[in-house]
């Protein structure tokens, strides 16, 4: 399962943090710091998987943002790597050519999208269309 | 880019971004928090809209890294708001700020339950989502039955049912008892007939969790899983929206194959055949394409198929195909595939038949050991460790030793321990084993635990033939200008016991041996000095006829340490001095150590413990622990058929 999802920029600022395991705030800060350090120093020619404590982090960089997923050590790495990409495609579609600033000023929307995509640390829906349609439904209710 | 309707929030975010430094940011945040606190406490009360705005601000501040404990209550209270916009904020922010260990959450249980059993679909979704993301045991007990009802209700939209499936999954993980197996097994099988792929994806995740704990109860789900896989693999009426770069939901394929790995066998021959057809097609039909995402997705499916094939204990031919594939993978440029190739090869080792085919790729694996990427180095080390046997032990251990000098600290301890174990298990001859351990100590002394050098001493003690060789080697190392303290310990011990065997060789007279050891004394700590003192006493004892000059020197040393503040050193100095004055009677007391009795290797035990304690567990061991498949059961270390175990017959 996914234990947490982090979106961080190169400086280490957290743009999104979703935890599917219970951690206290101080632990979260530690985790965010460590994961950032781990991924920001890796060469682009290296794998997108790296051991983290007793789990592993699947990550990918898109422009100035690192998308990191912490998963169980037995999980399928490539499947989660493409899960990250699917998420980015959804964000890209929703915000029409997404950039970091979109995610900053609309962080609450990003959480909404994420909640349609992943639940309980597992993939909930893999149809981009279904998710975007749902977001449309929700916007009407605002 | 602007937020719809929450201008205050936009402005706040802009303000934060415009702060020139951290100090300013903190000031701005504190100001805002103070404002929020005041407004929350004020008599007037806030409109839901204002609360919504402040609670979002709090989440934003929390994301920046600041403490917002006082706001938890407010976030939770919004969950009870009557209208969707505010309720939504309550649910989402609560999910981010709180977790199952927060007492506040309990206050919301009733509202949450009302939302779940109520008629408002949007509220149901909000509630299911929050419970699915952060629900704990208490939620589990009160809500599981209601969630189950939603999951199987035909009047609920797929939207609700897929959330219910994953919500139930969470509740189950928190408390397995909430899913009453007797009633549920059939329902689960029915759920797998689902047409909507979103619901199916969620249900399959639920299935994986259930089956991993109890495959017995869910046998009826097995054929359904195979059907799902077949449908996807053949792209049989899969809606376009579930096709990812031309591949029908790779994630669902992976999940279905994962579920199948929890059933020990497939007894029905028809089902087995169908499944193998699908797997064969995946194995042989996955090409490398230019599009990175398509490539990753298709290979995600391929690697899961590989795992399933291994689990099903397929015929030899299919297994060789797998090894051939993996052999290709470990040599490609693409690092992810290379990594997975190495990792899966390690897993294949559990299926002993393929041991030989894997060894053919040894050279490539050794190259990977030196890859710039530490992730790949780790997998290569695991694989080398697993594939080592008598025929290739020398090569592999020598590569590990060579690599040790260049390795980064994170890997040195693991490398040393593994090299030591392999050397012991598979040494073609004992003198090589001694060489390896001494080299280990020389190159990575800091990471070589005492267990390792105790072990080599045991071997040498138990093998008379080895003794002069070991002593000579120790003597050589002492000539080096700077050696690790552990090397001093082991050399001193070995020379103390056996240097008399070398007495006629150049540079090995008792006096010369003593001198070269004593030169190292200033460089060592108080833990080593007792060993040195014993060594001097033994050298004296073995020097027959006695050498008066040497005696004088050594006695002077004993005298000096008689007043040492360390009790062990003091005691030894005093006793050795007295003993050595007694001359010939000393012979018996300081005679050579008798042979050690047979014992389990402390190293192997340490390796098992180390892999349990250390923060970076070997991926294979963990995988083996977590997957209960028969084919992947970790068999105890293969019987060592090299020389070392024979010599234990004391």
Short mmCIF file of C-alpha atoms in Angstrom, two decimals, chain B residues 239-558:
data_model
loop_
_atom_site.label_atom_id
_atom_site.label_comp_id
_atom_site.label_asym_id
_atom_site.label_seq_id
_atom_site.Cartn_x
_atom_site.Cartn_y
_atom_site.Cartn_z
CA UNK B 239 -13.42 1.00 -22.22
CA UNK B 240 -10.94 3.42 -23.69
CA UNK B 241 -10.77 5.43 -20.48
CA UNK B 242 -9.24 2.45 -18.70
CA UNK B 243 -6.56 1.94 -21.27
CA UNK B 244 -3.24 3.46 -20.39
CA UNK B 245 -1.03 4.05 -23.44
CA UNK B 246 -2.75 1.15 -25.11
CA UNK B 247 -2.47 -1.19 -22.16
CA UNK B 248 -5.71 -2.25 -20.47
CA UNK B 249 -5.53 -1.08 -16.88
CA UNK B 250 -2.03 -2.26 -16.02
CA UNK B 251 -2.79 -1.64 -12.37
CA UNK B 252 -5.72 -3.98 -12.29
CA UNK B 253 -3.68 -6.62 -14.09
CA UNK B 254 -0.98 -6.29 -11.47
CA UNK B 255 -3.50 -6.48 -8.64
CA UNK B 256 -5.18 -9.56 -10.05
CA UNK B 257 -1.85 -11.30 -10.43
CA UNK B 258 -0.89 -10.27 -6.92
CA UNK B 259 -4.08 -11.79 -5.54
CA UNK B 260 -3.32 -15.06 -7.33
CA UNK B 261 0.04 -15.24 -5.58
CA UNK B 262 -1.67 -15.83 -2.28
CA UNK B 263 -3.26 -19.09 -3.35
CA UNK B 264 -0.77 -21.89 -2.93
CA UNK B 265 -1.83 -23.86 -6.00
CA UNK B 266 -4.30 -23.89 -8.83
CA UNK B 267 -5.86 -27.30 -8.85
CA UNK B 268 -8.29 -27.03 -11.69
CA UNK B 269 -6.29 -27.92 -14.79
CA UNK B 270 -8.42 -25.80 -17.09
CA UNK B 271 -7.96 -22.70 -15.06
CA UNK B 272 -4.30 -23.45 -14.72
CA UNK B 273 -3.95 -23.79 -18.45
CA UNK B 274 -5.80 -20.55 -19.17
CA UNK B 275 -3.67 -18.72 -16.71
CA UNK B 276 -0.45 -20.03 -18.13
CA UNK B 277 -1.54 -19.04 -21.62
CA UNK B 278 -2.04 -15.50 -20.45
CA UNK B 279 1.25 -15.46 -18.59
CA UNK B 280 3.11 -16.92 -21.51
CA UNK B 281 1.74 -14.24 -23.77
CA UNK B 282 2.80 -11.54 -21.36
CA UNK B 283 6.27 -12.97 -20.95
CA UNK B 284 6.93 -13.35 -24.63
CA UNK B 285 4.90 -10.48 -25.96
CA UNK B 286 6.18 -7.54 -23.99
CA UNK B 287 8.34 -5.48 -26.25
CA UNK B 288 10.51 -2.58 -25.40
CA UNK B 289 8.99 0.58 -26.83
CA UNK B 290 10.13 4.16 -27.04
CA UNK B 291 7.36 5.68 -25.00
CA UNK B 292 8.61 5.62 -21.44
CA UNK B 293 5.21 5.40 -19.81
CA UNK B 294 3.97 2.64 -22.03
CA UNK B 295 7.20 0.79 -21.46
CA UNK B 296 6.95 1.12 -17.71
CA UNK B 297 3.34 0.05 -17.66
CA UNK B 298 3.86 -3.01 -19.82
CA UNK B 299 6.90 -4.00 -17.82
CA UNK B 300 5.05 -3.49 -14.56
CA UNK B 301 2.71 -6.17 -15.80
CA UNK B 302 5.60 -8.31 -17.00
CA UNK B 303 7.41 -8.30 -13.68
CA UNK B 304 4.27 -9.17 -11.80
CA UNK B 305 3.69 -12.00 -14.24
CA UNK B 306 7.21 -13.20 -13.55
CA UNK B 307 6.50 -13.24 -9.85
CA UNK B 308 3.35 -15.23 -10.47
CA UNK B 309 5.16 -17.71 -12.69
CA UNK B 310 7.75 -18.23 -9.98
CA UNK B 311 5.03 -18.73 -7.45
CA UNK B 312 3.17 -21.27 -9.55
CA UNK B 313 6.30 -23.34 -9.84
CA UNK B 314 6.00 -23.56 -13.57
CA UNK B 315 7.76 -26.14 -15.74
CA UNK B 316 11.42 -25.90 -16.30
CA UNK B 317 11.04 -24.46 -19.74
CA UNK B 318 9.03 -21.50 -18.63
CA UNK B 319 11.44 -20.86 -15.80
CA UNK B 320 14.37 -20.82 -18.19
CA UNK B 321 12.48 -18.35 -20.32
CA UNK B 322 12.15 -16.18 -17.25
CA UNK B 323 15.81 -16.39 -16.45
CA UNK B 324 16.68 -15.57 -20.04
CA UNK B 325 14.45 -12.53 -19.90
CA UNK B 326 15.99 -11.42 -16.66
CA UNK B 327 19.43 -11.97 -18.11
CA UNK B 328 18.53 -9.53 -20.84
CA UNK B 329 17.15 -7.05 -18.38
CA UNK B 330 20.16 -6.82 -16.14
CA UNK B 331 22.23 -5.66 -19.08
CA UNK B 332 20.02 -2.90 -20.46
CA UNK B 333 20.86 0.74 -20.05
CA UNK B 334 17.55 1.70 -18.53
CA UNK B 335 18.27 1.70 -14.81
CA UNK B 336 14.79 0.81 -13.58
CA UNK B 337 14.65 -2.34 -15.65
CA UNK B 338 18.18 -3.26 -14.65
CA UNK B 339 17.26 -2.85 -11.01
CA UNK B 340 14.16 -4.99 -11.35
CA UNK B 341 16.10 -7.59 -13.31
CA UNK B 342 18.56 -7.97 -10.46
CA UNK B 343 15.87 -7.97 -7.82
CA UNK B 344 13.82 -10.61 -9.55
CA UNK B 345 16.83 -12.77 -10.16
CA UNK B 346 17.38 -12.83 -6.42
CA UNK B 347 13.82 -13.97 -5.97
CA UNK B 348 14.31 -16.68 -8.56
CA UNK B 349 17.12 -18.11 -6.49
CA UNK B 350 14.53 -19.44 -4.11
CA UNK B 351 13.54 -21.75 -6.95
CA UNK B 352 16.67 -23.81 -6.86
CA UNK B 353 16.44 -25.25 -10.35
CA UNK B 354 17.58 -22.09 -11.99
CA UNK B 355 20.73 -21.64 -9.94
CA UNK B 356 22.96 -22.71 -12.79
CA UNK B 357 21.33 -20.55 -15.42
CA UNK B 358 21.67 -17.54 -13.19
CA UNK B 359 25.37 -18.15 -12.69
CA UNK B 360 25.90 -17.64 -16.39
CA UNK B 361 25.23 -13.95 -15.84
CA UNK B 362 27.79 -13.58 -13.12
CA UNK B 363 30.03 -11.15 -14.94
CA UNK B 364 27.20 -8.75 -15.61
CA UNK B 365 26.06 -8.91 -12.02
CA UNK B 366 29.53 -8.14 -10.79
CA UNK B 367 29.59 -5.12 -13.05
CA UNK B 368 26.36 -3.99 -11.44
CA UNK B 369 27.99 -4.20 -8.05
CA UNK B 370 30.03 -1.19 -9.09
CA UNK B 371 27.19 0.79 -10.58
CA UNK B 372 27.08 4.46 -9.57
CA UNK B 373 23.53 4.01 -8.34
CA UNK B 374 23.38 2.68 -4.80
CA UNK B 375 19.96 1.14 -5.38
CA UNK B 376 21.45 -1.09 -8.05
CA UNK B 377 24.54 -1.88 -6.01
CA UNK B 378 22.37 -3.12 -3.18
CA UNK B 379 20.39 -5.45 -5.45
CA UNK B 380 23.59 -6.74 -7.00
CA UNK B 381 25.04 -7.50 -3.60
CA UNK B 382 21.91 -9.37 -2.54
CA UNK B 383 22.00 -11.38 -5.72
CA UNK B 384 25.69 -12.24 -5.47
CA UNK B 385 25.18 -13.32 -1.92
CA UNK B 386 22.31 -15.54 -2.90
CA UNK B 387 23.95 -17.12 -5.92
CA UNK B 388 27.22 -17.94 -4.25
CA UNK B 389 28.21 -21.58 -4.02
CA UNK B 390 31.38 -23.60 -3.92
CA UNK B 391 32.12 -23.13 -7.58
CA UNK B 392 32.04 -19.36 -7.69
CA UNK B 393 32.72 -18.41 -4.09
CA UNK B 394 36.31 -17.46 -4.67
CA UNK B 395 35.49 -15.11 -7.52
CA UNK B 396 32.55 -13.54 -5.80
CA UNK B 397 34.22 -13.02 -2.47
CA UNK B 398 37.27 -11.57 -4.12
CA UNK B 399 35.09 -9.13 -6.01
CA UNK B 400 33.37 -8.15 -2.80
CA UNK B 401 36.69 -7.54 -1.12
CA UNK B 402 37.94 -5.47 -3.99
CA UNK B 403 34.77 -3.47 -3.98
CA UNK B 404 34.97 -2.96 -0.24
CA UNK B 405 37.73 -0.40 -0.55
CA UNK B 406 35.64 1.74 -2.86
CA UNK B 407 32.28 1.17 -1.22
CA UNK B 408 30.49 3.89 0.64
CA UNK B 409 29.97 3.53 4.37
CA UNK B 410 26.31 2.73 4.08
CA UNK B 411 27.18 -0.57 2.47
CA UNK B 412 30.41 -1.56 4.14
CA UNK B 413 28.99 -3.33 7.14
CA UNK B 414 26.65 -5.42 5.06
CA UNK B 415 29.40 -6.14 2.56
CA UNK B 416 31.82 -7.27 5.27
CA UNK B 417 29.36 -9.49 7.00
CA UNK B 418 28.22 -11.11 3.77
CA UNK B 419 31.77 -11.61 2.53
CA UNK B 420 32.71 -13.22 5.83
CA UNK B 421 29.74 -15.56 5.74
CA UNK B 422 30.29 -16.58 2.15
CA UNK B 423 33.97 -17.15 2.81
CA UNK B 424 33.11 -19.42 5.68
CA UNK B 425 30.36 -21.35 3.95
CA UNK B 426 32.05 -21.97 0.64
CA UNK B 427 35.79 -21.70 1.08
CA UNK B 428 37.60 -24.08 -1.27
CA UNK B 429 40.40 -24.30 1.23
CA UNK B 430 41.03 -22.95 4.69
CA UNK B 431 44.08 -20.84 4.03
CA UNK B 432 42.03 -18.87 1.54
CA UNK B 433 39.43 -18.36 4.21
CA UNK B 434 42.02 -16.95 6.58
CA UNK B 435 43.31 -14.66 3.83
CA UNK B 436 39.84 -13.34 3.18
CA UNK B 437 39.06 -12.55 6.78
CA UNK B 438 42.37 -10.86 7.35
CA UNK B 439 41.85 -8.81 4.23
CA UNK B 440 38.41 -7.88 5.46
CA UNK B 441 39.81 -6.66 8.72
CA UNK B 442 42.50 -4.77 6.90
CA UNK B 443 40.15 -3.00 4.52
CA UNK B 444 37.12 -2.42 6.64
CA UNK B 445 38.19 -2.91 10.21
CA UNK B 446 35.56 -0.55 11.58
CA UNK B 447 32.79 -2.66 10.14
CA UNK B 448 34.19 -6.02 11.11
CA UNK B 449 32.62 -7.14 14.34
CA UNK B 450 34.40 -9.20 16.95
CA UNK B 451 32.37 -12.24 15.91
CA UNK B 452 34.26 -12.32 12.66
CA UNK B 453 37.74 -12.41 14.09
CA UNK B 454 36.75 -14.80 16.87
CA UNK B 455 35.57 -17.12 14.14
CA UNK B 456 38.82 -17.12 12.24
CA UNK B 457 40.68 -17.80 15.47
CA UNK B 458 38.40 -20.77 16.10
CA UNK B 459 39.21 -22.18 12.70
CA UNK B 460 42.91 -21.74 13.08
CA UNK B 461 42.89 -23.28 16.54
CA UNK B 462 41.03 -26.30 15.27
CA UNK B 463 43.33 -26.90 12.32
CA UNK B 464 46.95 -27.58 13.01
CA UNK B 465 47.89 -27.29 9.35
CA UNK B 466 46.56 -23.82 9.24
CA UNK B 467 48.47 -22.52 12.20
CA UNK B 468 51.87 -21.67 10.69
CA UNK B 469 50.15 -20.14 7.68
CA UNK B 470 47.92 -17.94 9.80
CA UNK B 471 50.81 -16.88 11.99
CA UNK B 472 52.93 -15.96 8.97
CA UNK B 473 50.12 -13.93 7.49
CA UNK B 474 49.60 -12.11 10.76
CA UNK B 475 53.28 -11.34 10.82
CA UNK B 476 53.07 -9.84 7.33
CA UNK B 477 50.24 -7.55 8.28
CA UNK B 478 52.12 -6.26 11.27
CA UNK B 479 54.78 -4.92 8.95
CA UNK B 480 52.32 -2.43 7.54
CA UNK B 481 52.75 1.05 8.95
CA UNK B 482 49.17 1.65 9.99
CA UNK B 483 46.80 -1.18 10.74
CA UNK B 484 43.38 -1.36 12.26
CA UNK B 485 43.08 -2.17 15.94
CA UNK B 486 41.16 -5.34 15.20
CA UNK B 487 44.09 -6.47 13.09
CA UNK B 488 46.40 -5.88 16.00
CA UNK B 489 44.15 -7.99 18.22
CA UNK B 490 43.91 -10.92 15.87
CA UNK B 491 47.57 -10.81 14.86
CA UNK B 492 48.74 -10.58 18.42
CA UNK B 493 46.54 -13.49 19.43
CA UNK B 494 47.63 -15.69 16.54
CA UNK B 495 51.29 -14.89 17.03
CA UNK B 496 51.01 -15.42 20.74
CA UNK B 497 49.69 -18.91 20.15
CA UNK B 498 51.67 -19.96 17.12
CA UNK B 499 54.68 -17.77 16.42
CA UNK B 500 56.93 -20.45 17.84
CA UNK B 501 56.08 -22.50 14.76
CA UNK B 502 57.80 -19.82 12.68
CA UNK B 503 60.87 -19.42 14.86
CA UNK B 504 63.31 -20.48 12.17
CA UNK B 505 62.04 -18.11 9.49
CA UNK B 506 63.78 -14.79 8.84
CA UNK B 507 62.35 -11.97 10.89
CA UNK B 508 60.46 -14.37 13.11
CA UNK B 509 62.65 -14.88 16.10
CA UNK B 510 60.80 -14.38 19.37
CA UNK B 511 62.50 -11.08 19.90
CA UNK B 512 61.61 -9.82 16.44
CA UNK B 513 58.01 -10.96 16.77
CA UNK B 514 57.74 -9.33 20.13
CA UNK B 515 59.21 -6.08 18.81
CA UNK B 516 56.93 -5.80 15.87
CA UNK B 517 53.87 -6.37 18.05
CA UNK B 518 55.00 -4.07 20.78
CA UNK B 519 55.45 -1.25 18.29
CA UNK B 520 51.70 -1.25 17.88
CA UNK B 521 50.94 -0.91 21.56
CA UNK B 522 50.88 2.90 21.61
CA UNK B 523 48.29 2.84 18.84
CA UNK B 524 45.71 0.70 20.59
CA UNK B 525 43.06 1.22 23.23
CA UNK B 526 42.72 -0.42 26.61
CA UNK B 527 40.59 -3.22 25.22
CA UNK B 528 43.51 -4.53 23.20
CA UNK B 529 46.29 -4.23 25.76
CA UNK B 530 45.20 -7.28 27.76
CA UNK B 531 45.51 -9.37 24.61
CA UNK B 532 48.99 -7.99 24.01
CA UNK B 533 50.04 -8.81 27.55
CA UNK B 534 48.87 -12.40 27.12
CA UNK B 535 50.78 -12.52 23.87
CA UNK B 536 54.00 -11.38 25.49
CA UNK B 537 53.62 -13.98 28.20
CA UNK B 538 53.06 -16.70 25.63
CA UNK B 539 56.04 -15.62 23.55
CA UNK B 540 58.23 -15.73 26.62
CA UNK B 541 56.95 -19.16 27.49
CA UNK B 542 57.56 -20.52 24.01
CA UNK B 543 61.12 -19.17 23.88
CA UNK B 544 63.12 -22.17 24.98
CA UNK B 545 65.90 -21.84 25.90
CA UNK B 546 64.95 -18.54 27.49
CA UNK B 547 66.25 -15.32 26.02
CA UNK B 548 67.39 -13.21 28.99
CA UNK B 549 67.32 -9.94 27.07
CA UNK B 550 63.79 -10.53 25.92
CA UNK B 551 62.79 -11.53 29.41
CA UNK B 552 64.13 -8.30 30.83
CA UNK B 553 62.22 -6.22 28.34
CA UNK B 554 58.95 -8.03 28.84
CA UNK B 555 59.25 -8.04 32.63
CA UNK B 556 59.79 -4.30 32.50
CA UNK B 557 56.54 -3.99 30.60
CA UNK B 558 54.69 -6.17 33.10
#
